[in-house]
Every structure is written in structure tokens, then in C-alpha cells.
CSV table of C-alpha atoms in Angstrom, one decimal:
chain,number,residue,atom,x,y,z
A,164,MET,CA,-17.9,4.0,-27.9
A,165,ASN,CA,-16.2,5.5,-24.7
A,166,LEU,CA,-18.3,6.2,-21.1
A,167,ARG,CA,-18.8,9.9,-22.0
A,168,GLN,CA,-21.0,8.9,-25.3
A,169,LEU,CA,-22.6,6.1,-23.5
A,170,GLU,CA,-23.7,8.6,-20.8
A,171,ILE,CA,-25.3,10.8,-23.7
A,172,PHE,CA,-26.6,8.1,-25.3
A,173,ARG,CA,-28.2,6.8,-21.4
A,174,ALA,CA,-29.6,10.4,-21.0
A,175,VAL,CA,-31.5,10.3,-24.4
A,176,MET,CA,-32.8,7.0,-23.7
A,177,ARG,CA,-34.1,7.7,-20.2
A,178,CYS,CA,-35.8,11.6,-22.0
A,179,GLN,CA,-36.7,10.2,-25.2
A,180,THR,CA,-35.6,14.2,-26.7
A,181,THR,CA,-32.3,15.9,-27.2
A,182,MET,CA,-33.2,18.5,-25.5
A,183,GLY,CA,-34.0,17.2,-22.5
A,184,ALA,CA,-30.7,14.8,-22.3
A,185,ALA,CA,-29.0,18.2,-22.8
A,186,ALA,CA,-30.7,19.8,-20.0
A,187,THR,CA,-29.9,16.6,-17.5
A,188,LEU,CA,-26.3,17.1,-18.8
A,189,SER,CA,-26.0,20.3,-18.6
A,190,MET,CA,-25.0,20.6,-22.4
A,191,SER,CA,-26.3,22.1,-25.3
A,192,GLN,CA,-29.0,20.6,-27.6
A,193,PRO,CA,-27.0,20.3,-30.7
A,194,ALA,CA,-23.6,19.4,-29.3
A,195,VAL,CA,-26.2,16.1,-27.6
A,196,SER,CA,-27.5,15.4,-31.3
A,197,ASN,CA,-24.0,16.0,-32.9
A,198,ALA,CA,-22.8,13.4,-30.1
A,199,LEU,CA,-25.8,11.2,-31.1
A,200,LYS,CA,-24.8,11.7,-34.9
A,201,GLN,CA,-21.3,10.3,-34.4
A,202,MET,CA,-22.2,7.5,-32.4
A,203,GLU,CA,-24.3,6.1,-34.8
A,204,SER,CA,-21.5,6.7,-37.4
A,205,GLN,CA,-19.3,4.7,-35.4
A,206,ILE,CA,-21.4,1.7,-35.0
A,207,GLY,CA,-22.8,1.7,-38.4
A,208,PHE,CA,-26.4,1.8,-37.1
A,209,PRO,CA,-28.8,3.7,-36.6
A,210,LEU,CA,-30.1,3.9,-32.6
A,211,PHE,CA,-33.5,6.0,-33.2
A,212,GLU,CA,-36.0,6.6,-35.1
A,213,ARG,CA,-36.8,10.5,-35.5
A,214,ILE,CA,-40.4,11.1,-35.5
A,215,ASN,CA,-42.1,14.5,-34.6
A,216,ASN,CA,-39.3,15.6,-33.0
A,217,ARG,CA,-39.1,12.6,-30.7
A,218,LEU,CA,-36.7,10.0,-30.4
A,219,PHE,CA,-37.7,6.1,-30.3
A,220,PRO,CA,-35.5,3.7,-30.2
A,221,THR,CA,-34.4,0.9,-31.8
A,222,ASP,CA,-34.5,-2.6,-30.8
A,223,ALA,CA,-30.3,-2.6,-30.9
A,224,ALA,CA,-30.3,0.8,-28.5
A,225,ARG,CA,-32.6,-1.1,-26.3
A,226,MET,CA,-29.7,-3.6,-25.7
A,227,ILE,CA,-27.1,-1.9,-25.6
A,228,TYR,CA,-29.1,0.6,-23.0
A,229,GLU,CA,-29.8,-2.8,-21.0
A,230,ASP,CA,-26.4,-4.0,-21.4
A,231,SER,CA,-24.8,-0.8,-20.2
A,232,GLU,CA,-26.7,-0.4,-17.2
A,233,PRO,CA,-24.3,-2.6,-15.3
A,234,LEU,CA,-21.5,-0.7,-16.2
A,235,PHE,CA,-22.8,3.1,-14.6
A,236,ALA,CA,-23.7,1.0,-11.4
A,237,ILE,CA,-20.0,0.5,-11.2
A,238,HIS,CA,-19.4,4.1,-11.9
A,239,ALA,CA,-22.1,5.3,-9.1
A,240,ALA,CA,-20.1,3.1,-6.9
A,241,LEU,CA,-16.8,3.8,-7.6
A,242,GLU,CA,-18.0,7.7,-7.1
A,243,MET,CA,-19.8,6.9,-3.7
A,244,ARG,CA,-16.5,5.4,-2.7
A,245,VAL,CA,-13.8,8.2,-3.7
A,246,ARG,CA,-16.5,10.4,-1.3
A,247,ASP,CA,-16.3,8.8,1.1
A,248,LEU,CA,-12.5,8.1,1.3
A,249,ARG,CA,-12.7,12.0,1.2
A,250,ASP,CA,-14.5,12.4,4.0
A,251,ASP,CA,-12.6,10.2,5.7
A,252,LYS,CA,-15.5,7.1,5.9
A,253,VAL,CA,-13.8,4.2,4.7
A,254,SER,CA,-10.5,3.0,4.7
A,255,ARG,CA,-8.6,-0.3,4.1
A,256,LEU,CA,-6.1,-1.9,6.3
A,257,ARG,CA,-4.0,-4.8,5.3
A,258,ILE,CA,-2.5,-6.9,8.1
A,259,LEU,CA,0.2,-9.8,7.5
A,260,ALA,CA,1.4,-11.5,11.1
A,261,THR,CA,3.3,-14.3,11.8
A,262,PRO,CA,1.0,-17.0,13.8
A,263,PRO,CA,1.7,-16.4,17.4
A,264,LEU,CA,0.5,-13.1,17.5
A,265,GLY,CA,-1.8,-13.6,14.4
A,266,HIS,CA,-3.9,-16.2,16.0
A,267,GLY,CA,-3.4,-14.3,19.4
A,268,VAL,CA,-3.1,-10.9,20.4
A,269,VAL,CA,-3.6,-9.1,16.8
A,270,ALA,CA,-7.3,-11.8,16.3
A,271,GLN,CA,-8.2,-10.5,19.6
A,272,THR,CA,-7.8,-6.8,18.7
A,273,MET,CA,-9.2,-7.3,15.3
A,274,VAL,CA,-12.2,-8.0,17.0
A,275,HIS,CA,-12.9,-4.9,19.4
A,276,PHE,CA,-11.1,-3.1,15.9
A,277,ALA,CA,-13.9,-3.8,13.5
A,278,ALA,CA,-16.8,-3.0,16.3
A,279,SER,CA,-15.5,0.4,16.9
A,280,HIS,CA,-14.1,1.3,13.3
A,281,PRO,CA,-17.2,-0.6,10.8
A,282,HIS,CA,-15.9,1.1,7.8
A,283,VAL,CA,-12.4,0.6,8.0
A,284,ARG,CA,-12.2,-3.1,5.1
A,285,VAL,CA,-9.5,-4.8,6.9
A,286,GLY,CA,-7.3,-7.9,4.6
A,287,PHE,CA,-5.4,-10.2,7.2
A,288,ASP,CA,-3.7,-13.3,6.5
A,289,VAL,CA,-0.8,-15.0,8.9
A,290,ARG,CA,2.6,-16.3,7.1
A,291,PRO,CA,5.9,-17.3,8.7
A,292,LEU,CA,8.0,-14.5,9.0
A,293,LYS,CA,10.2,-14.2,5.7
A,294,ASP,CA,6.5,-13.8,4.0
A,295,VAL,CA,5.6,-11.4,6.3
A,296,ILE,CA,8.6,-8.9,6.0
A,297,GLU,CA,8.2,-9.8,2.1
A,298,GLY,CA,4.2,-8.3,1.5
A,299,VAL,CA,5.2,-5.5,3.9
A,300,GLU,CA,8.4,-4.7,2.0
A,301,SER,CA,6.6,-5.2,-1.4
A,302,GLY,CA,3.6,-3.0,-0.4
A,303,ALA,CA,1.0,-5.7,-0.4
A,304,ALA,CA,0.5,-5.3,3.5
A,305,ASP,CA,0.3,-1.9,5.1
A,306,ILE,CA,2.0,-3.9,8.4
A,307,GLY,CA,3.0,-6.9,9.4
A,308,PHE,CA,3.7,-8.3,13.0
A,309,GLY,CA,6.1,-10.9,14.1
A,310,LEU,CA,8.4,-12.0,17.0
A,311,ALA,CA,12.6,-12.0,16.6
A,312,LEU,CA,12.2,-9.8,13.2
A,313,GLY,CA,15.9,-9.0,13.4
A,314,ASP,CA,17.7,-6.6,11.2
A,315,ALA,CA,15.4,-5.2,9.1
A,316,PRO,CA,16.9,-2.1,7.1
A,317,THR,CA,14.3,-1.5,4.7
A,318,LEU,CA,11.4,-1.3,7.3
A,319,LYS,CA,9.8,1.0,10.5
A,320,VAL,CA,10.2,-1.3,13.2
A,321,GLN,CA,8.2,-0.7,16.5
A,322,SER,CA,8.6,-2.8,19.5
A,323,LEU,CA,5.9,-4.4,21.1
A,324,HIS,CA,6.7,-6.4,24.3
A,325,ALA,CA,10.6,-7.6,24.7
A,326,GLY,CA,9.0,-11.1,25.5
A,327,ALA,CA,11.1,-14.3,26.1
A,328,MET,CA,11.1,-17.7,25.5
A,329,VAL,CA,9.4,-20.5,27.9
A,330,CYS,CA,9.3,-24.0,28.2
A,331,VAL,CA,5.6,-26.2,27.9
A,332,CYS,CA,4.9,-29.5,29.1
A,333,ARG,CA,1.5,-32.1,29.5
A,334,PRO,CA,1.1,-31.3,33.8
A,335,ASP,CA,2.6,-35.0,34.0
A,336,HIS,CA,6.0,-34.5,32.8
A,337,ARG,CA,8.8,-34.7,35.2
A,338,LEU,CA,9.7,-31.0,34.3
A,339,ALA,CA,5.9,-29.5,35.0
A,340,ARG,CA,6.8,-28.7,38.8
A,341,GLU,CA,9.8,-26.5,37.9
A,342,HIS,CA,10.1,-23.0,38.4
A,343,ILE,CA,12.6,-22.8,35.5
A,344,VAL,CA,13.8,-25.1,32.8
A,345,THR,CA,17.3,-25.1,31.6
A,346,PRO,CA,18.8,-26.7,28.9
A,347,GLN,CA,20.5,-28.7,30.9
A,348,MET,CA,17.5,-30.0,32.3
A,349,LEU,CA,16.3,-30.7,28.6
A,350,ARG,CA,19.5,-33.0,27.7
A,351,ASN,CA,18.4,-36.9,27.4
A,352,GLN,CA,14.8,-35.9,27.7
A,353,SER,CA,12.0,-36.3,24.9
A,354,PHE,CA,12.0,-32.6,23.4
A,355,VAL,CA,10.4,-30.9,20.4
A,356,GLY,CA,12.7,-28.7,18.5
A,357,LEU,CA,12.2,-25.7,16.2
A,358,ASP,CA,13.5,-25.8,12.5
A,359,GLY,CA,17.2,-24.3,12.8
A,360,GLU,CA,16.0,-22.0,9.4
A,361,THR,CA,13.6,-20.2,12.0
A,362,ARG,CA,15.1,-17.1,13.9
A,363,MET,CA,13.1,-18.9,16.9
A,364,GLY,CA,14.8,-22.0,16.4
A,365,GLN,CA,18.1,-20.0,15.6
A,366,THR,CA,18.2,-18.7,19.2
A,367,VAL,CA,16.8,-21.8,20.8
A,368,ARG,CA,20.3,-23.3,19.4
A,369,GLU,CA,22.0,-20.4,20.5
A,370,ALA,CA,21.0,-20.7,23.8
A,371,PHE,CA,21.6,-24.4,24.3
A,372,ALA,CA,25.3,-23.6,22.7
A,373,ALA,CA,26.1,-21.3,25.6
A,374,GLU,CA,25.4,-23.3,28.3
A,375,GLY,CA,27.3,-26.0,26.4
A,376,VAL,CA,24.7,-28.5,26.2
A,377,PRO,CA,24.0,-30.0,22.6
A,378,TYR,CA,20.6,-29.2,20.8
A,379,VAL,CA,18.9,-32.9,20.4
A,380,ALA,CA,15.3,-32.9,19.4
A,381,GLY,CA,13.4,-36.0,18.5
A,382,VAL,CA,11.2,-33.9,16.1
A,383,GLU,CA,11.8,-30.6,14.8
A,384,VAL,CA,9.0,-28.4,13.5
A,385,ARG,CA,8.2,-25.1,12.2
A,386,TYR,CA,6.0,-23.2,14.3
A,387,CYS,CA,5.7,-23.1,18.0
A,388,GLY,CA,2.3,-24.0,18.2
A,389,THR,CA,3.0,-27.3,16.6
A,390,ALA,CA,5.3,-27.6,18.8
A,391,CYS,CA,2.3,-26.8,21.9
A,392,VAL,CA,0.4,-29.0,20.0
A,393,LEU,CA,2.7,-32.1,20.0
A,394,ALA,CA,4.0,-31.1,23.7
A,395,ALA,CA,0.3,-31.1,25.1
A,396,ALA,CA,0.0,-34.9,22.8
A,397,GLY,CA,2.8,-35.9,25.1
A,398,LEU,CA,5.5,-36.0,22.6
A,399,GLY,CA,7.8,-33.9,25.3
A,400,ALA,CA,8.6,-30.7,26.0
A,401,ALA,CA,9.7,-27.5,24.0
A,402,VAL,CA,11.0,-24.2,23.6
A,403,VAL,CA,8.7,-21.4,22.5
A,404,ASP,CA,7.6,-17.7,22.0
A,405,PRO,CA,5.8,-16.8,25.2
A,406,PHE,CA,2.3,-16.5,23.2
A,407,SER,CA,2.1,-19.9,21.5
A,408,PRO,CA,0.9,-21.6,24.0
A,409,ALA,CA,-2.6,-19.8,24.5
A,410,ALA,CA,-3.0,-19.2,21.1
A,411,SER,CA,-2.5,-22.5,20.4
A,412,GLY,CA,-5.5,-23.5,22.4
A,413,GLN,CA,-4.0,-26.2,24.1
A,414,THR,CA,-5.1,-25.2,27.5
A,415,GLY,CA,-3.7,-28.1,29.0
A,416,LEU,CA,-0.3,-27.2,29.1
A,417,VAL,CA,2.4,-26.2,32.0
A,418,VAL,CA,4.2,-23.2,31.2
A,419,ILE,CA,7.9,-22.7,32.7
A,420,PRO,CA,10.3,-19.7,32.0
A,421,PHE,CA,12.9,-20.9,30.4
A,422,ALA,CA,16.9,-19.7,31.3
A,423,PRO,CA,19.2,-18.6,30.1
A,424,ARG,CA,16.7,-15.4,29.2
A,425,THR,CA,16.4,-16.2,25.6
A,426,PRO,CA,14.9,-12.6,24.2
A,427,CYS,CA,12.3,-12.9,21.5
A,428,PRO,CA,10.8,-9.6,21.0
A,429,ALA,CA,7.3,-9.1,19.7
A,430,SER,CA,7.1,-5.7,17.1
A,431,VAL,CA,5.2,-4.1,14.6
A,432,PHE,CA,6.8,-2.9,11.3
A,433,TRP,CA,5.9,-1.2,8.1
A,434,PRO,CA,7.7,0.1,4.9
A,435,GLY,CA,10.5,3.0,5.5
A,436,LEU,CA,9.8,5.1,3.4
A,437,ARG,CA,5.7,5.3,3.8
A,438,ARG,CA,4.1,6.8,6.1
A,439,GLN,CA,2.2,4.7,8.6
A,440,PRO,CA,-1.7,4.6,7.5
A,441,VAL,CA,-4.4,6.4,9.6
A,442,ALA,CA,-6.3,2.8,10.1
A,443,ALA,CA,-2.8,1.1,10.8
A,444,SER,CA,-2.1,3.6,14.0
A,445,ARG,CA,-5.7,3.2,14.9
A,446,PHE,CA,-5.1,-0.4,14.8
A,447,LEU,CA,-2.3,0.0,16.9
A,448,GLU,CA,-3.7,1.7,19.5
A,449,ALA,CA,-6.5,-0.9,20.2
A,450,LEU,CA,-3.5,-3.4,20.1
A,451,HIS,CA,-1.6,-2.1,22.6
A,452,GLY,CA,-4.6,-2.5,24.7
A,453,THR,CA,-5.0,-5.5,24.5
A,454,LEU,CA,-1.6,-6.1,24.9
A,455,ALA,CA,-1.9,-4.5,28.3
A,456,ARG,CA,-4.5,-6.8,29.2
A,457,THR,CA,-2.4,-10.1,27.7
A,458,VAL,CA,1.0,-9.8,28.6
A,459,PRO,CA,0.4,-10.0,33.0
A,460,THR,CA,-1.2,-13.5,32.0
A,461,LEU,CA,1.7,-14.5,30.4
A,462,VAL,CA,4.6,-16.5,32.5
A,463,GLY,CA,7.7,-15.4,32.9
A,464,GLN,CA,7.1,-12.3,30.5
A,465,ALA,CA,8.3,-8.2,32.0
A,466,ALA,CA,6.2,-5.3,31.1
A,467,ALA,CA,7.4,-4.0,27.3
């Protein structure tokens, strides 16, 4: 039995006459009768007893009717969703972000966005930059947020903030009172480094190499947020992106500009061959408001 046949069967069950079902479905009475006969022929047993021009459902018909109700409930919900999408009442937004932005400005924006756009269903996940890029390229996400993106020929990229790396340490660290921190000042210091396979780790290593200072880290981690946690625990200083000190929740950290200036731009990106969804555009508008409030509080950062 296909869905149309079930729809006719359901109408007959409710009206108990083929004439009533025909009126409900805007069909002719013979067409309803023929459909019932075809259904009974297909399944191999009668669905109704016919007494005095009225139809009385068999036990099997009642069981089929009860089991089919969830199908029609789902169908009704789907029809309502289609109407809402047509009227732009409901939309979907899938977001991927790296931890520094995902745990900070993106999460903050989501709070305001959800309140002002209650009909937008948001899917959100925090992943490494490589996975964010792959998710956006494959269409698993509508937009992605990341730091130090680099070349991305398959994506449309929009700059959010032309940030720069900073140094973090505990207030009792010997560098805590410095106005800037250089690679030379980190020589022979207990130092939490970033994994060389990450783009930010590569960037910091290049800054050390440009100053002729060996890059020697006692501990290496993948995420800047982890480096902030270890620095706050007293493991040493770390050079991280400008968003992670606040996003990591380590309120006791001292944040100091790092020199030479080491770019760490924040970007949003989406598939190059697709138009940005309306919901994504609205989310970006809200995010720019969050950045306008956040960037002035970041140490050593110029406005984008």
C-alpha cells in the first residue's frame, strides 16, 4: 500500500462511507470504491464488511489504521515545515568553529542570535581548523570560523579581525610586568609551545626563527586554550592567539603583546560555489556586534 492508498483508506475509516470519503478527498465515489478494491486485491484480504451501503472495518483494517497514524502525523509535520520554509519562518544554520572563536565570540553571539531568531535551528560544533575547513567544503556546515586560515581557493573568505599573537603567563612570572615579550626574552624560560603541525604553531616558530632564537618548548600542545590552562597552572609562559586567554576561562592570566608582531587573523568562510544562506548573513551581522564589543578589550590588538 502506497501513501495515496493509505490516505484513501484512512478517509473511508473516518467517514464509514465511500461517498463521505470521496467528498473529503475531492474524488468521485467510484474512484474511492475502485481504490479500496485494488487495495484489498493487493493485500489479499478484505478491509471492510459491506452492510446496507455502509462499510464496517475488519479487525485487520483497525490495526492498519492505528499503525498508519504515525505516518500521517509525520507527513503533516513535514507539510507544516515546508510551509514555514516557504514563508521564511524557519531556517537552519550549521556552524563549525575552531576553539578560540567557538568558545568565545561565536558562543557569545549565539546567545543573542537565538533570542532574536527563535525560528532558526542552529547546529554548532567546535573542531580543529582542518576539520572545520573540510566540513565547510563538503557542505556539512554552512559557515566556518577559524584563525590563521591561510590559502583556501575553494572557499569564500571574509576577514573578521586582523589579530596578532600574544604572550600569556601568571602574575608571578618574571615576564608579567613587561610591556612586550620577544622570542629573546623567552630564551631559556619554561615555555609552553604549540604543536608544529598547526598553522599557529608554525607561525610562532617562524617568529622565533626570524629573531634567531631557537624554539625550545618544555611542553607542546595542539590548542591555545590548553596552553593558557597550563600557563595559568604555572608551567611557564605561552604564545597564543588573542581570543584564547578569555575563552579558556583562566581569569588570572597576564596577557602581553608579543613582538615581532605575528599575525593571527580571524576569518569566516563558506563554500565558494554557494550563496551564503540568509541565516548565516544574519548571524554574521550579530557576530560583528560581538567583535565590536570584544576587540577593544583584547591586549595588543588593532581594530579589523
